[in-house]
Amino acid sequence: MEYPWTILFFFISLALSIVAALISTIILEAYRRRFNHGHIEAPAIFEDPNSLKRVPCPSIFDPAEKYMSLIVPAFNEEYRLRGALEETINYLQQRAAKDKSFSYEVIIIDDGSVDGTKGVAFNFVRKYSVENVRVILLGRNHGKGEAIRKGMLHSRGELLLMLDADGATKITDLEKLENQIHAVAVVKKEGSRDPSIRISDIPITAFGSRAHLEEKALATRKWYRNFLMKGFHLVVLLTAGPGIRDTQCGFKMFTRSAARKLFTNIRLKRWCFDVELVYLCKYFGISMVEVSVNWSEIPGSKLSPRSILNMLWELALMSVGYRTGTWRIST
């Protein structure tokens, strides 16, 4: 009769050992990343493919030189990037032609692609000049979060928009985010005694959201994908708290001062950096607005079951890092 109890005790001990090992690994990795919000070792330069001259890379701490910067992370996006960039730049040119005060730049961050992404990106630089389109090469794959951070830290805009390379969100929807930021800024300016304050000086973040599409998505997705999605949302709620229903939409806009605070501090480099942005916005008291955007499914998504596991891993690291005070926030 003792035999079954011995087996049960063995499996309980094994399970506890695995849990203890996992917790220890998370704590050690969070500690290892305590200073891991510094810049990655990539040269801070842009190259002009027409003249082959290197263009000095600006800093987020410099004064704004453009009205809007668009940050496009790209990893093996040879086939989807071209169409998205054409639509984006056509819109920007048309707007600039109508409004002479509107200036822009598009920054493409090649996150270690092994296909023709680099060539596609540099073709746009040749066509529109390095003044309007710039490419940063990261050399090896670091993750979407790191690619976006790199672009943000070297942008020149008063407003900074991150958007996916697949063009899933209608580019004209940036005006929705822009208008909401201006509306919040008006209220903030009314409470300020400084009449010279610019929109780039007011920390505001606008989150593009697909939450309004949720009911339709639930009806068309497989049950296990809905289960995973609901579980992920619960973990996000426990990690970053309430406030933003759709943290993962790749269409977000920041004022320059908000981007400066956020992207000099984020540590998560892959899928869950969006959740960390929400956490940091709350820490700094940065105004957040969630804005419904038009979104469509584009074939070629890189999200996989492995990505889900990586998300959970990063959320665990973030929770331990910030809650234990191991991850210090620079103010």
Coordinates of C-alpha atoms in Angstrom, one line a residue:
M1 CA 0.0 0.0 0.0
E2 CA 3.0 2.3 0.4
Y3 CA 3.9 2.0 -3.2
P4 CA 1.2 4.4 -4.6
W5 CA 2.0 7.0 -1.9
T6 CA 5.7 6.8 -2.9
I7 CA 4.8 7.5 -6.5
L8 CA 2.5 10.4 -5.6
F9 CA 5.2 11.8 -3.3
F10 CA 7.7 11.5 -6.1
F11 CA 5.5 13.4 -8.6
I12 CA 4.7 16.1 -6.1
S13 CA 8.4 16.6 -5.2
L14 CA 9.2 16.7 -9.0
A15 CA 6.5 19.3 -9.6
L16 CA 7.6 21.5 -6.7
S17 CA 11.2 21.2 -7.9
I18 CA 10.2 22.3 -11.4
V19 CA 8.2 25.3 -10.0
A20 CA 11.1 26.3 -7.8
A21 CA 13.6 26.1 -10.7
L22 CA 11.3 28.2 -12.9
I23 CA 10.8 30.8 -10.2
S24 CA 14.6 30.9 -9.6
T25 CA 15.3 31.2 -13.3
I26 CA 12.8 34.1 -13.6
I27 CA 14.3 36.0 -10.6
L28 CA 17.9 35.5 -11.9
E29 CA 17.0 36.6 -15.4
A30 CA 15.2 39.7 -14.1
Y31 CA 18.3 40.5 -12.0
R32 CA 20.5 40.0 -15.1
R33 CA 18.4 42.5 -17.0
R34 CA 18.4 45.2 -14.3
F35 CA 20.6 47.5 -16.4
N36 CA 19.4 46.1 -19.7
H37 CA 17.6 49.3 -20.8
G38 CA 20.8 50.8 -22.3
H39 CA 21.3 51.1 -26.1
I40 CA 22.3 48.0 -28.0
E41 CA 25.7 48.0 -29.6
A42 CA 24.7 49.2 -33.1
P43 CA 26.2 52.2 -34.8
A44 CA 24.1 55.3 -34.4
I45 CA 24.3 56.4 -38.1
F46 CA 22.2 56.4 -41.2
E47 CA 23.7 55.7 -44.6
D48 CA 22.6 57.6 -47.7
P49 CA 22.5 55.0 -50.5
N50 CA 22.8 57.7 -53.1
S51 CA 26.0 59.4 -51.9
L52 CA 27.2 56.5 -49.6
K53 CA 27.8 59.2 -47.0
R54 CA 27.0 58.5 -43.3
V55 CA 24.4 60.8 -41.8
P56 CA 24.7 61.6 -38.1
C57 CA 22.0 60.0 -36.1
P58 CA 19.8 62.3 -34.0
S59 CA 18.8 61.7 -30.4
I60 CA 15.4 61.8 -28.7
F61 CA 17.0 64.3 -26.4
D62 CA 17.6 66.8 -29.2
P63 CA 14.9 69.3 -30.1
A64 CA 12.3 68.1 -32.7
E65 CA 13.1 68.9 -36.4
K66 CA 10.1 67.2 -37.9
Y67 CA 6.4 67.3 -37.1
M68 CA 5.9 63.5 -37.3
S69 CA 8.2 60.5 -37.3
L70 CA 6.9 57.1 -38.4
I71 CA 8.7 54.1 -36.9
V72 CA 8.5 50.8 -38.9
P73 CA 10.1 47.7 -37.5
A74 CA 10.8 45.0 -40.1
F75 CA 12.0 41.4 -39.8
N76 CA 11.9 39.4 -43.1
E77 CA 9.2 41.7 -44.5
E78 CA 10.5 41.7 -48.2
Y79 CA 7.0 41.1 -49.6
R80 CA 4.7 43.0 -47.3
L81 CA 6.9 46.1 -46.6
R82 CA 6.8 47.5 -50.1
G83 CA 3.0 47.9 -50.4
A84 CA 2.8 49.3 -46.8
L85 CA 5.5 51.9 -47.4
E86 CA 4.0 53.0 -50.7
E87 CA 0.6 53.6 -49.1
T88 CA 2.2 55.3 -46.2
I89 CA 4.5 57.7 -48.1
N90 CA 1.7 58.5 -50.6
Y91 CA -0.4 59.7 -47.8
L92 CA 2.4 61.7 -46.2
Q93 CA 3.3 63.4 -49.4
Q94 CA -0.3 64.3 -50.2
R95 CA -0.7 65.8 -46.7
A96 CA 2.6 67.7 -47.0
A97 CA 1.5 69.1 -50.3
K98 CA -1.8 70.4 -48.7
D99 CA -0.2 71.6 -45.5
K100 CA 3.3 73.3 -45.9
S101 CA 3.8 73.1 -42.1
F102 CA 3.6 69.3 -42.1
S103 CA 7.0 67.6 -42.2
Y104 CA 7.7 63.9 -41.7
E105 CA 10.2 61.2 -41.7
V106 CA 9.9 57.4 -42.0
I107 CA 12.4 55.3 -40.1
I108 CA 12.6 51.6 -41.1
I109 CA 14.4 49.4 -38.6
D110 CA 15.7 46.2 -40.2
D111 CA 15.8 43.8 -37.3
G112 CA 18.3 41.3 -38.7
S113 CA 16.3 40.2 -41.7
V114 CA 17.8 37.5 -43.9
D115 CA 15.7 38.1 -47.0
G116 CA 15.5 41.2 -49.2
T117 CA 14.0 43.6 -46.6
K118 CA 17.1 45.8 -46.6
G119 CA 17.0 46.2 -50.3
V120 CA 13.3 47.2 -50.3
A121 CA 14.0 49.7 -47.6
F122 CA 17.0 51.3 -49.3
N123 CA 15.1 51.6 -52.5
F124 CA 12.6 53.9 -50.7
V125 CA 15.6 56.0 -49.4
R126 CA 16.9 56.4 -52.9
K127 CA 13.5 57.4 -54.2
Y128 CA 12.5 59.9 -51.4
S129 CA 15.9 60.9 -50.0
V130 CA 17.6 60.2 -46.7
E131 CA 15.9 63.4 -45.3
N132 CA 12.5 61.8 -45.5
V133 CA 13.2 58.0 -45.3
R134 CA 15.9 56.4 -43.2
V135 CA 17.0 52.9 -42.5
I136 CA 18.6 51.5 -39.3
L137 CA 20.3 48.1 -39.6
L138 CA 20.4 46.1 -36.3
G139 CA 22.6 43.4 -37.8
R140 CA 21.0 40.5 -35.9
N141 CA 17.5 39.9 -34.7
H142 CA 16.8 41.6 -31.3
G143 CA 13.0 41.6 -31.3
K144 CA 10.2 44.0 -32.3
G145 CA 10.4 45.9 -29.0
E146 CA 14.1 46.6 -29.4
A147 CA 13.7 47.6 -33.1
I148 CA 11.0 50.1 -32.2
R149 CA 13.0 51.5 -29.3
K150 CA 16.0 52.0 -31.6
G151 CA 13.8 54.0 -34.0
M152 CA 12.2 56.0 -31.3
L153 CA 15.5 57.0 -29.7
H154 CA 16.8 58.3 -33.0
S155 CA 13.7 60.1 -34.4
R156 CA 13.2 63.8 -35.0
G157 CA 9.4 64.2 -34.7
E158 CA 7.2 66.1 -32.3
L159 CA 4.8 63.2 -32.6
L160 CA 6.1 59.6 -33.0
L161 CA 4.0 56.8 -34.5
M162 CA 4.9 53.2 -34.4
L163 CA 3.2 51.0 -37.0
D164 CA 3.6 47.5 -38.3
A165 CA 5.4 46.7 -41.6
D166 CA 2.3 44.7 -42.9
G167 CA 0.1 47.8 -43.2
A168 CA -2.7 46.1 -41.2
T169 CA -4.0 49.4 -39.9
K170 CA -5.2 52.1 -42.3
I171 CA -2.5 54.8 -42.4
T172 CA -5.1 57.6 -42.4
D173 CA -6.1 56.4 -38.9
L174 CA -3.0 58.1 -37.6
E175 CA -5.2 61.3 -37.7
K176 CA -7.5 59.8 -35.1
L177 CA -4.6 59.3 -32.7
E178 CA -3.2 62.7 -33.6
N179 CA -6.5 64.4 -32.9
Q180 CA -6.9 62.7 -29.6
I181 CA -3.4 63.8 -28.5
H182 CA -4.1 67.4 -29.5
A183 CA -7.4 67.3 -27.6
V184 CA -5.6 66.1 -24.4
A185 CA -2.8 68.7 -25.0
V186 CA -5.3 71.5 -25.2
V187 CA -6.6 70.6 -21.8
K188 CA -3.0 70.3 -20.4
K189 CA -2.1 73.7 -21.9
E190 CA -5.0 75.4 -20.3
G191 CA -3.7 74.3 -16.9
S192 CA -0.2 75.5 -17.7
R193 CA 1.2 79.0 -17.1
D194 CA 3.7 78.6 -19.9
P195 CA 2.2 79.9 -23.2
S196 CA 5.2 78.7 -25.2
I197 CA 4.8 75.0 -24.4
R198 CA 4.7 72.8 -27.5
I199 CA 2.8 69.6 -28.0
S200 CA 6.1 67.7 -28.0
D201 CA 6.7 68.9 -24.4
I202 CA 3.5 67.3 -23.1
P203 CA 3.7 63.6 -22.3
I204 CA 0.8 61.9 -24.0
T205 CA 0.3 58.4 -25.5
A206 CA -2.4 57.3 -27.9
F207 CA -3.0 53.5 -28.2
G208 CA -4.6 52.3 -31.4
S209 CA -7.2 49.7 -30.5
R210 CA -9.0 46.7 -32.1
A211 CA -11.2 46.1 -29.1
H212 CA -14.3 47.2 -31.0
L213 CA -13.7 44.3 -33.4
E214 CA -13.5 41.7 -30.5
E215 CA -17.0 40.4 -30.8
K216 CA -16.6 39.6 -34.5
A217 CA -13.2 38.1 -33.9
L218 CA -14.5 35.8 -31.2
A219 CA -17.1 34.4 -33.6
T220 CA -14.6 33.6 -36.3
R221 CA -11.5 32.4 -34.4
K222 CA -10.9 28.8 -33.2
W223 CA -11.9 28.2 -29.6
Y224 CA -8.4 27.5 -28.4
R225 CA -7.2 30.8 -29.8
N226 CA -10.0 32.6 -28.0
F227 CA -9.0 30.7 -24.8
L228 CA -5.4 31.7 -25.2
M229 CA -6.3 35.3 -25.9
K230 CA -8.6 35.6 -22.9
G231 CA -5.9 34.0 -20.7
F232 CA -3.3 36.5 -22.0
H233 CA -5.6 39.5 -21.4
L234 CA -6.0 38.2 -17.8
V235 CA -2.3 38.0 -17.3
V236 CA -1.8 41.5 -18.8
L237 CA -4.5 42.8 -16.4
L238 CA -2.7 41.3 -13.4
T239 CA 0.7 42.6 -14.6
A240 CA 0.0 46.2 -15.9
G241 CA -3.4 46.8 -14.4
P242 CA -6.6 48.1 -16.1
G243 CA -6.8 51.1 -18.5
I244 CA -6.0 49.8 -22.0
R245 CA -8.2 47.0 -23.5
D246 CA -5.9 46.3 -26.5
T247 CA -2.3 46.6 -25.5
Q248 CA -1.0 44.6 -28.5
C249 CA -2.2 46.7 -31.5
G250 CA 1.0 47.8 -33.3
F251 CA -0.3 51.3 -34.0
K252 CA 0.6 53.7 -31.2
M253 CA 1.5 57.4 -31.1
F254 CA 3.6 59.3 -28.6
T255 CA 4.6 62.9 -28.0
R256 CA 8.3 63.4 -28.0
S257 CA 8.5 63.9 -24.2
A258 CA 6.5 60.7 -23.6
A259 CA 8.7 58.7 -25.9
R260 CA 11.8 60.1 -24.2
K261 CA 10.6 58.8 -20.8
L262 CA 9.3 55.5 -22.1
F263 CA 11.9 54.2 -24.5
T264 CA 14.9 55.1 -22.4
N265 CA 13.4 52.7 -19.8
I266 CA 11.8 49.7 -21.5
R267 CA 13.6 46.4 -21.1
L268 CA 11.4 43.9 -22.9
K269 CA 12.6 43.4 -26.4
R270 CA 10.0 41.2 -28.1
W271 CA 6.3 40.9 -28.0
C272 CA 5.4 42.2 -24.6
F273 CA 7.1 45.6 -24.7
D274 CA 3.6 47.0 -25.3
V275 CA 2.5 45.9 -21.9
E276 CA 5.6 47.4 -20.3
L277 CA 4.7 50.7 -22.1
V278 CA 1.4 50.7 -20.3
Y279 CA 3.1 50.0 -16.9
L280 CA 5.6 52.9 -17.5
C281 CA 2.9 55.3 -18.6
K282 CA 1.1 54.7 -15.3
Y283 CA 4.4 55.1 -13.4
F284 CA 5.2 58.4 -15.0
G285 CA 1.6 59.6 -15.0
I286 CA 1.6 59.9 -18.8
S287 CA -1.9 60.6 -20.2
M288 CA -3.2 57.6 -22.1
V289 CA -6.0 57.5 -24.6
E290 CA -7.3 54.4 -26.5
V291 CA -8.6 55.0 -30.0
S292 CA -10.5 52.6 -32.2
V293 CA -8.7 52.0 -35.6
N294 CA -9.5 50.1 -38.8
W295 CA -7.6 46.9 -38.8
S296 CA -7.5 43.9 -41.2
E297 CA -5.8 40.5 -41.0
I298 CA -2.7 40.4 -43.3
P299 CA -1.3 37.0 -44.3
G300 CA 2.2 36.3 -43.0
S301 CA 1.8 36.8 -39.3
K302 CA 4.8 35.8 -37.2
L303 CA 2.8 35.0 -34.1
S304 CA 3.1 31.4 -33.1
P305 CA 2.6 29.1 -30.0
R306 CA 6.3 29.8 -29.2
S307 CA 5.5 33.5 -29.3
I308 CA 2.7 33.0 -26.7
L309 CA 5.2 31.3 -24.4
N310 CA 7.7 34.1 -24.9
M311 CA 5.0 36.6 -24.0
L312 CA 4.3 34.8 -20.7
W313 CA 8.0 34.6 -20.0
E314 CA 8.4 38.4 -20.6
L315 CA 5.4 39.2 -18.5
A316 CA 6.8 37.1 -15.6
L317 CA 10.2 38.9 -15.9
M318 CA 8.5 42.3 -15.9
S319 CA 6.3 41.5 -12.9
V320 CA 9.3 40.3 -10.9
G321 CA 11.6 43.0 -12.1
Y322 CA 9.4 45.9 -11.2
R323 CA 7.6 44.5 -8.1
T324 CA 10.9 43.6 -6.4
G325 CA 12.5 46.9 -7.4
T326 CA 15.2 45.2 -9.3
W327 CA 14.4 47.1 -12.4
R328 CA 15.0 50.8 -11.6
I329 CA 13.2 53.4 -13.6
S330 CA 15.2 56.5 -14.8
T331 CA 13.3 59.7 -14.4

